[in-house]
Coordinates of C-alpha atoms and ligand atoms in Angstrom, one line a residue:
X1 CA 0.0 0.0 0.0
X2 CA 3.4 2.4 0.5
X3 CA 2.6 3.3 -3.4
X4 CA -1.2 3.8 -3.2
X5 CA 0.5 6.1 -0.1
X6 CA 2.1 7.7 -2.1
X7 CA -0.2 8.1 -5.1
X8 CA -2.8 9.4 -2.7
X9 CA -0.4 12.3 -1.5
X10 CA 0.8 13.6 -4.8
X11 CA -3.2 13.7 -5.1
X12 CA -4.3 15.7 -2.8
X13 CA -1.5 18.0 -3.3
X14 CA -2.8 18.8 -6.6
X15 CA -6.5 18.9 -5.4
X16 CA -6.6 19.3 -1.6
X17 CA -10.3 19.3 -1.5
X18 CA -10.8 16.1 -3.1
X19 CA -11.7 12.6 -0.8
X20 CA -9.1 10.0 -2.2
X21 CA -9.7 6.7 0.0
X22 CA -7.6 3.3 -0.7
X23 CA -8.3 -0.3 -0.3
X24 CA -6.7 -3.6 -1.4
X25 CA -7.3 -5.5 -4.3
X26 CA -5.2 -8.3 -5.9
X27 CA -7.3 -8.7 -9.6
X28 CA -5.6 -12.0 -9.8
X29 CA -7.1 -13.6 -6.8
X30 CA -10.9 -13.9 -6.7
X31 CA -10.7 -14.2 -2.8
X32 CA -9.4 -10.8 -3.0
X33 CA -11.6 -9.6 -5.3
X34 CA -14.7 -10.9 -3.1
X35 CA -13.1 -9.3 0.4
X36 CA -12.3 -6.0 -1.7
X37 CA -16.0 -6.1 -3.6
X38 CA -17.7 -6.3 0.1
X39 CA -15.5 -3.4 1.7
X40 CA -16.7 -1.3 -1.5
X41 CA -20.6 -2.2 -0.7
X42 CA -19.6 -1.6 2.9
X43 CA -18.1 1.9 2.1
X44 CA -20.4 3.1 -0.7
X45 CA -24.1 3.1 -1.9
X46 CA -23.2 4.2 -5.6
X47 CA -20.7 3.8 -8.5
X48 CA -20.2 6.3 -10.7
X49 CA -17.0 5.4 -12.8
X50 CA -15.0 2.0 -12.6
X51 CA -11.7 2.2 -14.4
X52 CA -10.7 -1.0 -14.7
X53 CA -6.7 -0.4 -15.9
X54 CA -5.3 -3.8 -14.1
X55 CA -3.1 -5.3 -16.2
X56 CA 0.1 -7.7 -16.8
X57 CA 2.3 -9.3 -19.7
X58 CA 4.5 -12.0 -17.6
X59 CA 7.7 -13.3 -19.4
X60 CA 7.2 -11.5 -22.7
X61 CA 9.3 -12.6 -25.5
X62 CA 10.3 -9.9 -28.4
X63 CA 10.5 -12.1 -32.0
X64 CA 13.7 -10.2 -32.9
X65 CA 13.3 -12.1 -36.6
X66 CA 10.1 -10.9 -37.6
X67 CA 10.4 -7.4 -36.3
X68 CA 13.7 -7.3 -38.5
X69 CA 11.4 -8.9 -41.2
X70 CA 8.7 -6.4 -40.3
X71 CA 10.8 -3.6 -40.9
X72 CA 11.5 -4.1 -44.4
X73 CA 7.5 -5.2 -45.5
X74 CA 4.7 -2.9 -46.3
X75 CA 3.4 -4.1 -42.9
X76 CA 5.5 -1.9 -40.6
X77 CA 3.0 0.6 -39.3
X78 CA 0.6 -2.0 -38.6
X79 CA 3.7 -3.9 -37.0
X80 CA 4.3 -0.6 -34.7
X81 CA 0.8 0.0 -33.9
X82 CA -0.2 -3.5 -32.7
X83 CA 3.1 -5.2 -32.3
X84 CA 1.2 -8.5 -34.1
X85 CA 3.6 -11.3 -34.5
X86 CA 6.3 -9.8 -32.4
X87 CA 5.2 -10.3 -28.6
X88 CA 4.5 -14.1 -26.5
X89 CA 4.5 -14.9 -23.1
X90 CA 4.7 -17.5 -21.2
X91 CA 2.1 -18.0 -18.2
X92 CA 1.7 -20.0 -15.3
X93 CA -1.4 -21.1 -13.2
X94 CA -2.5 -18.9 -10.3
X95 CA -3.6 -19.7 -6.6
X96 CA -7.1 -20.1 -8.1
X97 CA -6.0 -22.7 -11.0
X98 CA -7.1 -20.4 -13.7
X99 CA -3.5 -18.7 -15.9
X100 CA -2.8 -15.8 -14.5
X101 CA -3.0 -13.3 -17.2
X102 CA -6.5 -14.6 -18.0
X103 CA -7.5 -13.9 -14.3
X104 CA -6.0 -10.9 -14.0
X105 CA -6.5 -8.9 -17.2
X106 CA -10.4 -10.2 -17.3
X107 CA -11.4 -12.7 -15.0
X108 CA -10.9 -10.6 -12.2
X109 CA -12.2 -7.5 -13.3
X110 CA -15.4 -10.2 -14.2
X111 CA -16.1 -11.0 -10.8
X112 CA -15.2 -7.5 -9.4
X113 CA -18.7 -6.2 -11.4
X114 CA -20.6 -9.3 -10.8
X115 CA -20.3 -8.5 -6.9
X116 CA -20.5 -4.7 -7.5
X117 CA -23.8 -5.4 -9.6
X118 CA -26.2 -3.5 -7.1
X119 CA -24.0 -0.7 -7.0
X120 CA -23.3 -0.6 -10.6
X121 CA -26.8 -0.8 -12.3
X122 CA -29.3 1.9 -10.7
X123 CA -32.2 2.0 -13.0
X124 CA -32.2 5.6 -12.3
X125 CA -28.4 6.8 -12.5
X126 CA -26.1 5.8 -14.8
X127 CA -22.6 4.5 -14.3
X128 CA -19.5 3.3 -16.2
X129 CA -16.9 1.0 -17.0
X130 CA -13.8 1.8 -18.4
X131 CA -11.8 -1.0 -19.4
X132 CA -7.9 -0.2 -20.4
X133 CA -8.1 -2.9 -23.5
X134 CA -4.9 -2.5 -26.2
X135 CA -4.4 -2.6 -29.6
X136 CA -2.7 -5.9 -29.3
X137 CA -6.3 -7.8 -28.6
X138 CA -6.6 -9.9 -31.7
X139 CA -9.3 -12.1 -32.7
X140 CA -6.9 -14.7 -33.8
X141 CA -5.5 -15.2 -30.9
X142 CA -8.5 -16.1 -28.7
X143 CA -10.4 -19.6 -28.6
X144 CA -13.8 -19.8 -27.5
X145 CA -12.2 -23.5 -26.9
X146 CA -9.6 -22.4 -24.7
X147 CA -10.9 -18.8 -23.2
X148 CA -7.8 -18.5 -21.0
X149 CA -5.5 -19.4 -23.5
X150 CA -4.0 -22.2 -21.6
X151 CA -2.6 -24.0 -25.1
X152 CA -1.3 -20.7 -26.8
X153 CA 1.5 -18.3 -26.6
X154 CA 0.0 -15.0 -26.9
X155 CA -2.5 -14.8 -23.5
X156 CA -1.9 -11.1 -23.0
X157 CA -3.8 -10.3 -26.7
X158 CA -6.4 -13.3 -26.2
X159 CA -7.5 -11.6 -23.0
X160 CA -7.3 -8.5 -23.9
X161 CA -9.7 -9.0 -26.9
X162 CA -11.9 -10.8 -24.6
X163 CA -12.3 -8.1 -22.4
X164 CA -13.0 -6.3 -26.0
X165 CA -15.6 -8.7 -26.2
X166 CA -17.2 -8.7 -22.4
X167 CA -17.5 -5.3 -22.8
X168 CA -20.1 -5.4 -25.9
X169 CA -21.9 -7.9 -23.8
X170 CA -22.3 -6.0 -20.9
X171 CA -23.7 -3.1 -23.0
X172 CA -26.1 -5.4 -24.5
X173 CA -27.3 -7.0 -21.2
X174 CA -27.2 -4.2 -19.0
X175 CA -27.2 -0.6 -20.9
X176 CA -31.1 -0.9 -19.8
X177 CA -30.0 -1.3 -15.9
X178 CA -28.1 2.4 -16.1
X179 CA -24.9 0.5 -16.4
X180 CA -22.4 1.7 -19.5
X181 CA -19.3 0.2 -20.4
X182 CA -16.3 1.1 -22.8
X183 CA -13.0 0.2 -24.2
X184 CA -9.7 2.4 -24.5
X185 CA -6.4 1.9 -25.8
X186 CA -3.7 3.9 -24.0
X187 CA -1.2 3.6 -27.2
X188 CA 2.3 2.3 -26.5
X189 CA 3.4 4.0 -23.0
X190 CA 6.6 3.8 -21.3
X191 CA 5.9 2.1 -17.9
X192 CA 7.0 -1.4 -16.1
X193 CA 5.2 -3.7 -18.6
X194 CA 7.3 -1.9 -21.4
X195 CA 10.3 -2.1 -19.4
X196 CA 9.6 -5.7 -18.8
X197 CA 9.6 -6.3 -23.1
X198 CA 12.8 -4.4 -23.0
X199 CA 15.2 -2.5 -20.2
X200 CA 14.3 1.1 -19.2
X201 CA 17.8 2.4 -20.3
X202 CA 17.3 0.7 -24.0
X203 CA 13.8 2.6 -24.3
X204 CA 15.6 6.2 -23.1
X205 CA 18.7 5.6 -25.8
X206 CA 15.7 4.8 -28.8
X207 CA 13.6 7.6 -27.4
X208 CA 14.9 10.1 -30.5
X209 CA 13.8 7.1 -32.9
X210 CA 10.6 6.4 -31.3
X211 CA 9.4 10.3 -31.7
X212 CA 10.3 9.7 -35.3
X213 CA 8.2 6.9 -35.2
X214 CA 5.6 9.2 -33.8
X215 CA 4.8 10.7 -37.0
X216 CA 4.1 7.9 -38.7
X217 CA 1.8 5.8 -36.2
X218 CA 0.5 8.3 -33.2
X219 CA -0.2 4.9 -31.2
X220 CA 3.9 5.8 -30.1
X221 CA 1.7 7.9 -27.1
X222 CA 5.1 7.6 -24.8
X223 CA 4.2 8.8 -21.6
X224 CA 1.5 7.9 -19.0
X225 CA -0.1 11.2 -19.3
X226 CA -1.0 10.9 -23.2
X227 CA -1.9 7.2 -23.0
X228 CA -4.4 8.6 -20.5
X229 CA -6.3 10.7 -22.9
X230 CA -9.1 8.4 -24.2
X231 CA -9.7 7.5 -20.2
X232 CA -10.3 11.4 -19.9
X233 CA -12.0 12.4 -23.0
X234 CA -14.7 9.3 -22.3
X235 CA -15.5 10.8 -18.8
X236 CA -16.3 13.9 -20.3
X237 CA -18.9 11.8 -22.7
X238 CA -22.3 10.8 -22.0
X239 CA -22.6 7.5 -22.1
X240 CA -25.5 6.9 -24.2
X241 CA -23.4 9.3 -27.0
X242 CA -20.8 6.4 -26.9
X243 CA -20.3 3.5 -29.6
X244 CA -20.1 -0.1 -27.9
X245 CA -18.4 -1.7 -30.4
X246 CA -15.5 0.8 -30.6
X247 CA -12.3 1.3 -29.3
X248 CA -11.3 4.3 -28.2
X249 CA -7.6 5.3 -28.8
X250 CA -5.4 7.5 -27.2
X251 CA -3.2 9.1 -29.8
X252 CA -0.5 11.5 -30.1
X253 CA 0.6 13.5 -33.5
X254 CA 3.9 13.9 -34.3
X255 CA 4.0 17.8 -32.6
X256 CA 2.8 15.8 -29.7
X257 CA -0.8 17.1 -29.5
X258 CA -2.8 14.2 -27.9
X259 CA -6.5 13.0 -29.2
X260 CA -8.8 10.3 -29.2
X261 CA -10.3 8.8 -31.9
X262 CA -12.5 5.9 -32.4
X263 CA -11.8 2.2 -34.0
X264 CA -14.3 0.1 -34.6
X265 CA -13.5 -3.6 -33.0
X266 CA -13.4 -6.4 -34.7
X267 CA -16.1 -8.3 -32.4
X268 CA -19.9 -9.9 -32.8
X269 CA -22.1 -10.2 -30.7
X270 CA -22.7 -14.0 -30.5
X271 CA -19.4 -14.6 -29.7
X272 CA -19.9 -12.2 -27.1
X273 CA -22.6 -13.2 -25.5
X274 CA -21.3 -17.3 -25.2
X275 CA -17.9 -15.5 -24.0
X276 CA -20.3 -13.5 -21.3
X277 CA -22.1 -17.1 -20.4
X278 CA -18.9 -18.9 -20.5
X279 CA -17.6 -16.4 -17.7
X280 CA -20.8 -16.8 -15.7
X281 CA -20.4 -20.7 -15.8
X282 CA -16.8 -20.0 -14.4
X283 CA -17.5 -17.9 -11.9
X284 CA -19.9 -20.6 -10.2
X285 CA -16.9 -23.1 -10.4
X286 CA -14.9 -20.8 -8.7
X287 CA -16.9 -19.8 -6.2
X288 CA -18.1 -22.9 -5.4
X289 CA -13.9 -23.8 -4.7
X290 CA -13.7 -20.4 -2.6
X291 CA -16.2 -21.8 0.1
X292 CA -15.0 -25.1 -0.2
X293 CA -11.5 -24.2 0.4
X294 CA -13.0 -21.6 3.6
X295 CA -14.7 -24.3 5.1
X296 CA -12.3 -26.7 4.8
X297 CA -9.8 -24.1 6.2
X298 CA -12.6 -23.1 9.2
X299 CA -12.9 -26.6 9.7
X300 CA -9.2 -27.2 10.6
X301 CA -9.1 -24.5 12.5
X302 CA -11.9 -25.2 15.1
X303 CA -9.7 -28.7 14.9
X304 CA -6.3 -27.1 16.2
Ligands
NDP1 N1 2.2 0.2 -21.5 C1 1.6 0.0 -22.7 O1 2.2 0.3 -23.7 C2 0.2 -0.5 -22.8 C3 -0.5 -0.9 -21.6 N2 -1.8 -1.3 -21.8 C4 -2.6 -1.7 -20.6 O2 -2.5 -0.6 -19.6 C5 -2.8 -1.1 -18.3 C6 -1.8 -0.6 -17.4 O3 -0.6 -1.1 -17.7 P1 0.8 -0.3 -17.6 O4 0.6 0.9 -16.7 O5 1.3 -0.1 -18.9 O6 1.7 -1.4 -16.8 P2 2.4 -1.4 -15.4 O7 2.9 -2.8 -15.3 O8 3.2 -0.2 -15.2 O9 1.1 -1.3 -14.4 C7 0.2 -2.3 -14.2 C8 -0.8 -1.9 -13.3 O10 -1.7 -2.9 -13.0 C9 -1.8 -3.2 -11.6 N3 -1.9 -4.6 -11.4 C10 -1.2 -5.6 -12.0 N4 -1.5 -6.8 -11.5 C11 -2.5 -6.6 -10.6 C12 -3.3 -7.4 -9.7 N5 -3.2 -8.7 -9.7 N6 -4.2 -6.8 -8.9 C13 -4.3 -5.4 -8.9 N7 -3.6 -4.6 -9.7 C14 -2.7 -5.2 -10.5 C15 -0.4 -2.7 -11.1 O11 -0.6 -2.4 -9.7 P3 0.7 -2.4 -8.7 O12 1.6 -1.4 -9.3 O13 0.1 -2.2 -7.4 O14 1.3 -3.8 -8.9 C16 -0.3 -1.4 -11.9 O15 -1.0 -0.4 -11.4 C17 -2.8 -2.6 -18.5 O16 -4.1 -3.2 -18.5 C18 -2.0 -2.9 -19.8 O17 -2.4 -4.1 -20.4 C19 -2.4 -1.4 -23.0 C20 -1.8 -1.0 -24.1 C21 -0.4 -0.5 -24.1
LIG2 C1 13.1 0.8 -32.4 C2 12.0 0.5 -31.5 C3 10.9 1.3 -31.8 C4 11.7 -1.0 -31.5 C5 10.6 -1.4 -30.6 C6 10.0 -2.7 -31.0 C7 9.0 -3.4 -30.1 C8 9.6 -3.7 -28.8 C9 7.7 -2.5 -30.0 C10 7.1 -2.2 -31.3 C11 5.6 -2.2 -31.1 C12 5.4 -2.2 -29.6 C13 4.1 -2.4 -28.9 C14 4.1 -3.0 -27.6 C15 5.3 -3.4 -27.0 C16 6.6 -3.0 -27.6 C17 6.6 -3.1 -29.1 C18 6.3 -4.6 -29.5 C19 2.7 -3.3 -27.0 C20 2.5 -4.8 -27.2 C21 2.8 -3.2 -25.4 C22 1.5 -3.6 -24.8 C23 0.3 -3.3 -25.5 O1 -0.8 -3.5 -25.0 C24 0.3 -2.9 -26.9 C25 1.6 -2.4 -27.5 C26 1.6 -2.4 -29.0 C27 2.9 -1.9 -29.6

């Protein structure tokens, strides 16, 4: 919590009347998510925004071939833009038995507003989600099969495109309940999951190069600040004005004047809504192993 901390007094610096409060939440365990969801309900009576920005890339492996390869093909802005063919990762299985990136980048977020339902969908008031998605989601790399991508290589883009997809679904389902939910892409930004792809001092000595970049592709957004752009411009919308099957981009121009524009996703809705029932069917499973696992654990200890 020493960063939240810390996040919460550079805050309040900058807006001393605001009410910044903190709480723990690991995305990537759904006992966590289910303490954390109750302390919310326990706390609040009403949701306006949920920005749901969790995300991880664990082990990512750059395919120094084809970027080479990519280069020199009529393919290279595209390559830039949505690093396709150049990124895997490997994953591993979390303390729940679902992969990790899977849990984290969707699963998670999942359960966080199935529990945060009552708070999320006042008939009478609407509220949002934001979810940070990226330009790497790719249709091609998701399985209805295999929905946490425990037989691929690329599980950062499979979820990401599914929480492309959950999002449509939730628009379709709940829209009518006052609940709204959209999709961003913050552009490539330098932060830890960059410097995990590469080392920090590698991206500082291409830095010159990547501003040339810039003016090619403005997904090169660089800095946390610009890749938060679409995440500001869509609180500033009203929600039914919004497209639910777009993305919305942060983007930068080559003088560095930041923008968001709208991309339309490459999703339908019945694959959508069997992803959406799918995650329902999952989340029963995995509740049911929470309280089995609790009473087991409750049982021992009125044992000891
Ligand atoms: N950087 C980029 O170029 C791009 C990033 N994105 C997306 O942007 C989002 C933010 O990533 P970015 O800032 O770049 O990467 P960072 O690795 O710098 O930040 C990741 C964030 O996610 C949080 N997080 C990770 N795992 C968990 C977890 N299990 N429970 C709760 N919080 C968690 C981290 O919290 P903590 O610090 O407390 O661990 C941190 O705030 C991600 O969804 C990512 O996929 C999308 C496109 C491009
Ligand atoms: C000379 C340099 C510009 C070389 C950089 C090559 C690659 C490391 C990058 C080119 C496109 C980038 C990219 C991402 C990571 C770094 C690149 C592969 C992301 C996958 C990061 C996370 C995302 O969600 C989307 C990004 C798309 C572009």
């Amino acid at each position: 919590m020493q960063r939240a901390e810390a996040a919460r007094s550079a805050l309040l610096t900058s807006h001393p009347d605001a009410h910044v409060d903190l709480l723990h939440l690991d995305v990537g365990s759904a006992q966590s998510v289910l303490a954390a969801a109750q302390e919310v309900k326990a706390r609040y009576n009403r949701i306006d925004f949920l920005y749901l920005n969790a995300g991880i890339m664990p082990n990512p492996q750059l395919n120094v071939k084809a970027f080479f390869k990519g280069l020199f093909s009529r393919n290279v802005i595209n390559m830039f833009a949505t690093a396709e063919g150049l990124l895997t990762q490997q994953d591993l299985l979390n303390s729940d038995g679902l992969q990790e990136v899977f849990a984290t980048n969707l699963f998670g977020h999942f359960l966080l507003i199935r529990e945060l339902e009552p708070l999320l969908c006042e008939a009478d008031h609407a509220s949002r989600i934001v979810w940070t998605s990226s330009s790497n989601a790719r249709r091609s790399a998701f399985s209805m099969e295999d929905i946490q991508h425990r037989n691929g290589t690329e599980p950062y883009s499979s979820s990401k495109y599914a929480s492309d997809m959950l999002s449509l679904a939730l628009n379709r389902d709940k829209n009518s309940q006052g609940l709204f939910s959209s999709v961003i892409c913050p552009g490539l930004v330098m932060t830890n999951l960059t410097y995990g792809i590469l080392p920090s001092f590698f991206w500082t000595i291409i830095m010159p190069i990547m501003w040339l970049i810039r003016i090619f592709t403005n997904t090169f957004t660089l800095t946390p600040y610009n890749g938060a752009e679409a995440l500001h411009w869509l609180f500033l919308q009203k929600p039914e004005s919004l497209d639910p099957r777009a993305k919305y981009h942060s983007l930068t121009s080559g003088l560095g004047t930041n923008y968001t524009q709208p991309h339309p996703m490459d999703i339908d809705e019945g694959m959508s809504e069997d992803l959406y029932s799918e995650l329902l069917d999952l989340e029963k499973v995995v509740r049911k192993t929470l309280s089995e696992r609790n009473a087991d654990k409750e049982a021992n200890g009125q044992r000891e």
